[in-house]
Short mmCIF file of C-alpha atoms and ligand atoms in Angstrom, two decimals:
data_model
loop_
_atom_site.label_atom_id
_atom_site.label_comp_id
_atom_site.label_asym_id
_atom_site.label_seq_id
_atom_site.Cartn_x
_atom_site.Cartn_y
_atom_site.Cartn_z
CA UNK Q 38 51.51 -5.05 2.06
CA UNK Q 39 48.52 -3.38 0.03
CA UNK Q 40 46.05 -5.46 -1.72
CA UNK Q 41 45.12 -5.40 -5.54
CA UNK Q 42 42.65 -2.68 -6.19
CA UNK Q 43 40.00 -5.64 -6.49
CA UNK Q 44 40.03 -6.04 -2.73
CA UNK Q 45 40.06 -2.20 -2.01
CA UNK Q 46 36.26 -1.84 -1.59
CA UNK Q 47 34.55 -0.32 1.45
CA UNK Q 48 31.17 -2.16 2.45
CA UNK Q 49 29.04 1.00 2.63
CA UNK Q 50 25.80 1.68 1.85
CA UNK Q 51 26.78 4.08 -0.85
CA UNK Q 52 28.77 1.69 -2.76
CA UNK Q 53 26.98 1.63 -5.95
CA UNK Q 54 26.07 -0.93 -8.81
CA UNK Q 55 28.65 0.60 -10.91
CA UNK Q 56 31.35 -0.49 -8.60
CA UNK Q 57 30.23 -4.00 -8.62
CA UNK Q 58 30.10 -4.09 -12.29
CA UNK Q 59 33.70 -2.93 -12.31
CA UNK Q 60 34.39 -5.59 -9.81
CA UNK Q 61 32.88 -8.33 -12.23
CA UNK Q 62 34.90 -7.19 -14.87
CA UNK Q 63 38.00 -7.23 -12.74
CA UNK Q 64 37.14 -10.45 -11.52
CA UNK Q 65 36.58 -11.90 -14.90
CA UNK Q 66 40.35 -10.39 -16.07
CA UNK Q 67 41.76 -12.26 -12.75
CA UNK Q 68 39.92 -15.25 -13.86
CA UNK Q 69 41.83 -15.13 -17.29
CA UNK Q 70 45.09 -14.41 -15.71
CA UNK Q 71 44.69 -17.47 -13.61
CA UNK Q 72 45.06 -19.53 -16.65
CA UNK Q 73 48.82 -18.66 -16.76
CA UNK Q 74 51.30 -20.11 -14.10
CA UNK Q 75 52.43 -16.68 -12.56
CA UNK Q 76 48.82 -15.79 -11.88
CA UNK Q 77 47.71 -14.75 -8.24
CA UNK Q 78 46.55 -17.50 -6.00
CA UNK Q 79 43.21 -15.82 -5.22
CA UNK Q 80 41.04 -18.39 -7.00
CA UNK Q 81 42.40 -21.10 -5.15
CA UNK Q 82 41.78 -19.42 -1.90
CA UNK Q 83 39.15 -19.59 0.98
CA UNK Q 84 37.99 -16.06 1.86
CA UNK Q 85 36.06 -15.36 5.07
CA UNK Q 86 34.61 -11.80 5.70
CA UNK Q 87 34.11 -10.84 9.27
CA UNK Q 88 31.34 -8.36 8.78
CA UNK Q 89 30.86 -5.58 11.31
CA UNK Q 90 27.50 -6.25 12.89
CA UNK Q 91 28.42 -4.09 16.08
CA UNK Q 92 28.52 -6.79 18.63
CA UNK Q 93 26.64 -9.73 16.85
CA UNK Q 94 27.92 -12.08 14.44
CA UNK Q 95 27.85 -12.25 10.67
CA UNK Q 96 30.96 -14.28 9.09
CA UNK Q 97 30.86 -15.21 5.45
CA UNK Q 98 32.83 -18.04 4.06
CA UNK Q 99 33.25 -18.24 0.22
CA UNK Q 100 35.04 -21.48 -1.37
CA UNK Q 101 37.31 -21.12 -4.45
CA UNK Q 102 34.37 -22.75 -6.24
CA UNK Q 103 32.16 -19.86 -5.09
CA UNK Q 104 29.86 -22.02 -2.64
CA UNK Q 105 29.04 -19.90 0.27
CA UNK Q 106 28.39 -20.26 3.97
CA UNK Q 107 27.27 -17.28 6.32
CA UNK Q 108 27.34 -17.94 10.01
CA UNK Q 109 24.67 -15.56 11.39
CA UNK Q 110 22.98 -12.41 10.14
CA UNK Q 111 23.49 -9.94 12.77
CA UNK Q 112 20.61 -7.82 14.35
CA UNK Q 113 17.42 -6.67 13.14
CA UNK Q 114 16.24 -3.09 12.69
CA UNK Q 115 18.60 -0.08 12.05
CA UNK Q 116 17.19 -0.02 8.55
CA UNK Q 117 18.80 -3.14 7.56
CA UNK Q 118 22.35 -2.13 8.42
CA UNK Q 119 23.62 -5.71 8.97
CA UNK Q 120 21.71 -7.21 5.90
CA UNK Q 121 23.25 -4.53 3.71
CA UNK Q 122 26.65 -5.09 5.16
CA UNK Q 123 26.64 -8.84 4.63
CA UNK Q 124 25.00 -8.13 1.11
CA UNK Q 125 28.07 -5.96 0.44
CA UNK Q 126 30.55 -8.36 1.47
CA UNK Q 127 28.76 -11.16 -0.66
CA UNK Q 128 28.68 -8.86 -3.88
CA UNK Q 129 32.15 -8.00 -3.06
CA UNK Q 130 33.08 -11.73 -3.44
CA UNK Q 131 30.98 -12.27 -6.66
CA UNK Q 132 27.96 -13.88 -5.05
CA UNK Q 133 24.67 -13.46 -6.47
CA UNK Q 134 23.12 -15.88 -3.58
CA UNK Q 135 24.02 -17.19 -0.39
CA UNK Q 136 24.18 -21.13 -0.24
CA UNK Q 137 23.80 -21.95 3.44
CA UNK Q 138 23.09 -19.62 6.28
CA UNK Q 139 24.20 -21.18 9.71
CA UNK Q 140 21.95 -19.70 12.41
CA UNK Q 141 24.18 -20.64 16.08
CA UNK Q 142 21.31 -19.82 18.21
CA UNK Q 143 18.44 -17.65 18.38
CA UNK Q 144 19.59 -14.68 20.09
CA UNK Q 145 18.85 -11.31 18.27
CA UNK Q 146 22.33 -10.81 17.42
CA UNK Q 147 22.57 -13.84 15.62
CA UNK Q 148 19.11 -14.62 14.18
CA UNK Q 149 17.84 -11.15 14.08
CA UNK Q 150 18.95 -9.98 10.40
CA UNK Q 151 17.19 -13.09 8.90
CA UNK Q 152 14.08 -11.18 7.52
CA UNK Q 153 16.09 -8.28 6.18
CA UNK Q 154 18.60 -10.52 4.55
CA UNK Q 155 16.35 -12.62 2.82
CA UNK Q 156 14.73 -9.45 1.10
CA UNK Q 157 18.04 -8.47 -0.24
CA UNK Q 158 19.75 -11.72 -1.39
CA UNK Q 159 18.67 -15.17 -2.46
CA UNK Q 160 19.39 -17.79 0.48
CA UNK Q 161 19.43 -21.68 -0.29
CA UNK Q 162 19.58 -23.48 2.94
CA UNK Q 163 19.21 -22.78 6.75
CA UNK Q 164 21.06 -24.65 9.33
CA UNK Q 165 20.22 -24.30 12.92
CA UNK Q 166 20.30 -26.44 16.25
CA UNK Q 167 16.57 -26.97 16.39
CA UNK Q 168 13.79 -25.66 18.42
CA UNK Q 169 14.46 -22.50 20.26
CA UNK Q 170 14.84 -23.35 24.13
CA UNK Q 171 14.66 -19.75 25.60
CA UNK Q 172 11.09 -18.92 25.81
CA UNK Q 173 11.13 -16.52 28.54
CA UNK Q 174 13.29 -13.84 26.49
CA UNK Q 175 10.90 -11.31 24.19
CA UNK Q 176 13.49 -10.52 21.57
CA UNK Q 177 14.68 -14.20 21.29
CA UNK Q 178 11.15 -15.30 20.89
CA UNK Q 179 10.59 -12.58 18.19
CA UNK Q 180 13.40 -13.49 16.39
CA UNK Q 181 12.65 -17.17 16.60
CA UNK Q 182 8.83 -16.47 15.36
CA UNK Q 183 10.24 -14.26 12.48
CA UNK Q 184 12.76 -17.09 11.31
CA UNK Q 185 10.13 -19.93 11.82
CA UNK Q 186 7.47 -17.84 9.32
CA UNK Q 187 10.34 -17.77 6.86
CA UNK Q 188 10.89 -21.37 7.12
CA UNK Q 189 7.26 -22.05 6.85
CA UNK Q 190 7.15 -20.53 3.17
CA UNK Q 191 8.85 -23.52 2.03
CA UNK Q 192 11.02 -21.33 0.15
CA UNK Q 193 14.30 -22.60 1.81
CA UNK Q 194 15.84 -25.99 2.77
CA UNK Q 195 16.49 -26.61 6.49
CA UNK Q 196 19.16 -28.75 8.16
CA UNK Q 197 19.36 -29.61 11.48
CA UNK Q 198 22.56 -31.21 12.15
CA UNK Q 199 24.10 -33.34 15.27
CA UNK Q 200 27.57 -33.30 16.55
CA UNK Q 201 29.97 -35.39 14.31
CA UNK Q 202 27.95 -34.58 11.02
CA UNK Q 203 29.73 -32.83 7.98
CA UNK Q 204 27.72 -30.38 6.53
CA UNK Q 205 26.87 -30.70 2.71
CA UNK Q 206 29.26 -27.53 1.43
CA UNK Q 207 31.40 -28.16 -1.25
CA UNK Q 208 35.00 -26.88 -1.21
CA UNK Q 209 35.83 -26.68 2.61
CA UNK Q 210 35.11 -29.37 5.44
CA UNK Q 211 32.62 -28.28 7.99
CA UNK Q 212 32.18 -30.51 10.89
CA UNK Q 213 29.79 -30.09 13.74
CA UNK Q 214 31.16 -29.71 16.97
CA UNK Q 215 28.09 -28.38 19.33
CA UNK Q 216 24.65 -28.31 18.69
CA UNK Q 217 21.53 -27.92 21.23
CA UNK Q 218 23.69 -28.52 24.03
CA UNK Q 219 25.45 -31.57 22.88
CA UNK Q 220 28.94 -31.90 22.11
CA UNK Q 221 31.37 -33.95 19.91
CA UNK Q 222 32.13 -36.96 21.97
CA UNK Q 223 35.07 -38.41 20.22
CA UNK Q 224 38.18 -36.45 19.60
CA UNK Q 225 39.03 -35.49 16.13
CA UNK Q 226 41.71 -37.01 14.40
CA UNK Q 227 45.07 -36.46 15.82
CA UNK Q 228 43.48 -34.67 19.20
CA UNK Q 229 42.68 -36.25 22.22
CA UNK Q 230 45.73 -35.21 24.33
CA UNK Q 231 45.33 -34.37 28.24
CA UNK Q 232 44.69 -30.72 28.19
CA UNK Q 233 46.98 -29.02 30.91
CA UNK Q 234 44.86 -25.72 30.66
CA UNK Q 235 41.98 -27.70 32.28
CA UNK Q 236 43.51 -26.96 35.92
CA UNK Q 237 43.84 -23.17 35.08
CA UNK Q 238 40.12 -22.86 34.45
CA UNK Q 239 37.43 -22.68 37.03
CA UNK Q 240 34.51 -24.60 37.15
CA UNK Q 241 31.12 -22.42 36.40
CA UNK Q 242 27.57 -23.16 36.86
CA UNK Q 243 25.72 -24.69 33.80
CA UNK Q 244 24.33 -21.61 31.29
CA UNK Q 245 20.59 -21.80 31.23
CA UNK Q 246 20.13 -19.59 27.83
CA UNK Q 247 20.35 -20.18 24.01
CA UNK Q 248 24.24 -19.48 24.46
CA UNK Q 249 24.90 -22.82 25.53
CA UNK Q 250 22.99 -24.55 22.30
CA UNK Q 251 25.23 -22.55 19.80
CA UNK Q 252 25.63 -24.70 16.95
CA UNK Q 253 29.47 -24.73 16.68
CA UNK Q 254 31.84 -25.71 13.48
CA UNK Q 255 35.32 -26.67 12.96
CA UNK Q 256 36.16 -25.61 9.27
CA UNK Q 257 38.91 -27.11 7.40
CA UNK Q 258 40.47 -25.91 4.19
CA UNK Q 259 43.39 -28.18 3.43
CA UNK Q 260 45.72 -27.67 6.26
CA UNK Q 261 43.96 -24.55 7.53
CA UNK Q 262 41.53 -25.11 10.65
CA UNK Q 263 39.26 -22.46 11.96
CA UNK Q 264 37.01 -22.65 14.75
CA UNK Q 265 33.64 -21.12 15.18
CA UNK Q 266 31.32 -22.06 18.53
CA UNK Q 267 29.14 -19.17 18.52
CA UNK Q 268 28.48 -18.01 21.78
CA UNK Q 269 29.15 -21.50 23.41
CA UNK Q 270 29.64 -20.89 27.31
CA UNK Q 271 32.49 -21.55 29.63
CA UNK Q 272 30.81 -24.58 31.19
CA UNK Q 273 30.20 -26.25 27.81
CA UNK Q 274 33.82 -25.69 26.60
CA UNK Q 275 35.05 -27.23 29.74
CA UNK Q 276 32.89 -30.35 28.70
CA UNK Q 277 34.46 -30.30 25.40
CA UNK Q 278 38.00 -29.58 26.33
CA UNK Q 279 38.62 -31.45 29.60
CA UNK Q 280 40.01 -33.48 30.49
CA UNK Q 281 41.34 -34.31 26.82
CA UNK Q 282 41.43 -31.95 24.30
CA UNK Q 283 38.87 -33.21 21.71
CA UNK Q 284 39.70 -30.28 19.03
CA UNK Q 285 43.46 -30.30 18.75
CA UNK Q 286 45.18 -27.17 17.38
CA UNK Q 287 43.44 -24.58 15.34
CA UNK Q 288 45.01 -21.85 13.19
CA UNK Q 289 41.80 -19.30 13.74
CA UNK Q 290 40.01 -19.02 16.63
CA UNK Q 291 36.73 -17.04 15.87
CA UNK Q 292 36.21 -15.73 19.40
CA UNK Q 293 33.26 -16.93 21.20
CA UNK Q 294 30.55 -14.68 22.38
CA UNK Q 295 32.07 -11.46 21.11
CA UNK Q 296 34.98 -11.93 23.54
CA UNK Q 297 32.37 -11.73 26.64
CA UNK Q 298 33.40 -13.04 29.72
CA UNK Q 299 31.06 -15.85 29.53
CA UNK Q 300 33.08 -17.70 27.04
CA UNK Q 301 36.86 -18.12 26.24
CA UNK Q 302 38.01 -20.43 28.97
CA UNK Q 303 41.77 -21.12 29.21
CA UNK Q 304 40.69 -24.90 28.77
CA UNK Q 305 39.21 -23.80 25.52
CA UNK Q 306 41.73 -21.14 24.12
CA UNK Q 307 45.35 -22.34 25.15
CA UNK Q 308 43.80 -26.02 24.37
CA UNK Q 309 43.40 -25.22 20.75
CA UNK Q 310 46.57 -22.79 20.68
CA UNK Q 311 45.22 -20.45 17.91
CA UNK Q 312 47.77 -18.65 15.97
CA UNK Q 313 45.31 -15.85 15.45
CA UNK Q 314 42.21 -15.13 17.15
CA UNK Q 315 39.42 -12.67 15.51
CA UNK Q 316 36.89 -11.08 17.85
CA UNK Q 317 33.37 -9.71 16.45
CA UNK Q 318 33.19 -7.36 19.46
CA UNK Q 319 31.05 -3.96 19.55
CA UNK Q 320 32.18 -0.86 20.94
CA UNK Q 321 30.12 -1.65 24.11
CA UNK Q 322 29.46 -5.15 23.73
CA UNK Q 323 32.01 -8.03 24.08
CA UNK Q 324 35.79 -7.58 24.56
CA UNK Q 325 35.96 -8.14 28.58
CA UNK Q 326 39.35 -7.47 30.04
CA UNK Q 327 39.58 -10.69 31.65
CA UNK Q 328 38.55 -12.64 28.37
CA UNK Q 329 41.04 -10.17 26.71
CA UNK Q 330 43.83 -11.39 28.96
CA UNK Q 331 42.94 -15.14 28.41
CA UNK Q 332 43.44 -14.71 24.77
CA UNK Q 333 46.40 -12.59 24.79
CA UNK Q 334 48.37 -15.24 26.99
CA UNK Q 335 47.47 -18.06 24.63
CA UNK Q 336 50.68 -19.94 23.99
CA UNK Q 337 51.84 -19.40 20.16
CA UNK Q 338 49.18 -16.54 19.77
CA UNK Q 339 50.62 -14.54 16.76
CA UNK Q 340 47.75 -11.89 16.85
CA UNK Q 341 44.53 -10.94 18.03
CA UNK Q 342 42.28 -8.89 15.82
CA UNK Q 343 39.11 -6.88 16.86
CA UNK Q 344 36.09 -5.58 14.73
CA UNK Q 345 35.89 -2.68 17.46
CA UNK Q 346 37.88 -0.82 20.01
CA UNK Q 347 36.11 -2.16 23.23
CA UNK Q 348 35.28 0.77 25.46
CA UNK Q 349 35.37 -1.56 28.44
CA UNK Q 350 38.87 -2.79 27.81
CA UNK Q 351 40.33 0.92 27.76
CA UNK Q 352 44.05 1.41 26.70
CA UNK Q 353 45.40 -1.66 28.76
CA UNK Q 354 42.79 -4.25 26.89
CA UNK Q 355 42.88 -3.49 23.36
CA UNK Q 356 45.27 -4.44 20.74
CA UNK Q 357 47.22 -1.97 18.51
CA UNK Q 358 45.25 0.21 16.42
CA UNK Q 359 46.63 -1.76 13.21
CA UNK Q 360 44.75 -4.71 14.35
CA UNK Q 361 41.31 -3.02 15.00
CA UNK Q 362 38.87 -2.36 12.36
CA UNK Q 363 36.83 0.01 14.01
CA UNK Q 364 38.44 2.38 16.65
CA UNK Q 365 36.90 4.68 18.73
CA UNK Q 366 34.28 7.25 16.78
CA UNK Q 367 31.37 7.26 14.66
CA UNK Q 368 30.20 3.94 13.27
CA UNK Q 369 32.16 3.01 10.00
CA UNK Q 370 31.35 -0.61 9.62
CA UNK Q 371 34.76 -1.38 8.48
CA UNK Q 372 35.34 -5.22 8.12
CA UNK Q 373 38.19 -7.65 8.30
CA UNK Q 374 38.92 -10.26 5.71
CA UNK Q 375 40.92 -13.44 6.16
CA UNK Q 376 42.24 -15.16 2.83
CA UNK Q 377 43.17 -18.84 3.67
CA UNK Q 378 45.05 -21.40 1.65
CA UNK Q 379 45.40 -25.20 1.50
CA UNK Q 380 48.82 -25.02 2.70
CA UNK Q 381 47.64 -23.51 6.19
CA UNK Q 382 49.02 -20.00 5.29
CA UNK Q 383 46.75 -17.16 5.50
CA UNK Q 384 46.45 -13.21 5.42
CA UNK Q 385 44.21 -10.81 7.30
CA UNK Q 386 43.33 -7.80 5.62
CA UNK Q 387 41.59 -4.84 7.53
CA UNK Q 388 39.47 -2.54 5.54
CA UNK Q 389 40.26 0.56 7.40
CA UNK Q 390 43.76 0.49 6.95
CA UNK Q 391 43.84 -1.36 3.60
CA UNK Q 392 47.01 -3.42 5.03
CA UNK Q 393 47.27 -6.89 5.12
CA UNK Q 394 49.30 -9.20 7.31
CA UNK Q 395 50.82 -12.38 6.14
CA UNK Q 396 50.73 -15.38 8.37
CA UNK Q 397 53.16 -18.20 6.40
CA UNK Q 398 52.71 -21.94 6.48
CA UNK Q 399 54.12 -23.60 9.54
ZN1 ZN A 630 25.81 -13.09 20.67
#
């Protein structure tokens, strides 16, 4: 299925203001059209942009009312490459500011892009897990200090939530699952069943980096449930999911840690039984074959999508080309976009192929 022209933009640096102006006009026309019963349902949808930041994370959620949440900001450097790609996604969604920026943890592929982003688009509130706990890693300390310097200007609000708290974002329900190494203790409503996948998951030593402190969230939009745990590690997944599954089923698993082997235990992935998994890997980062196997073997998985072809995965451990935004070759910055509806149905659009796959409500 091909998308309407409104969606047919590539988030390239060459995208001109003229194109954005045209998009604005098209959206105004769409809004007018939405007044009629036969109108497209785009205005009632949650849009989620999986921006390609080459093995970091940058995931932008936009509610029907235009409230926005960006989870992580990609890397610093590269002449603002990641910030430019995020801003292009935001503008394509009709945003002139980003209301909330959630930093899962203070590694450079998550917090690194903050200074370049604030130089390009207004930000309302930052959300994070508290202090940086990894003071021995140079790039982490640098990213943390640059972020602290921005907070010290007093221009931004800051929220440091605990597990169980619901973030004050209108139009979708965002509940904190993990923060600073602490996890939700009580099963979510409807969850709490014994998790059979625990016995399939080896016990691993506790992680000692910022990863385990990731600020993880479960995002609910009507019947649609999406899980983002940042780079939360295997040991914490086991704590969260064993012996009982505290999360229940989710529709969309935003693959933890770029599909690297330190995360995505069977206890987590087979416990949440996602319909779709979306992996924000880079060509040379993430997409470990053993992790790819665990995701692909997940019961009821309909598709795994990848932001990049994984070089480590080779021919045996990559999905079919139509599910990859950026195949082998020069960096093109193609993105994936999910459009979710309150009945639980959703679409995934690949900006490279311009094709959309529909996942009907179940
Ligand atoms: Zn990461």
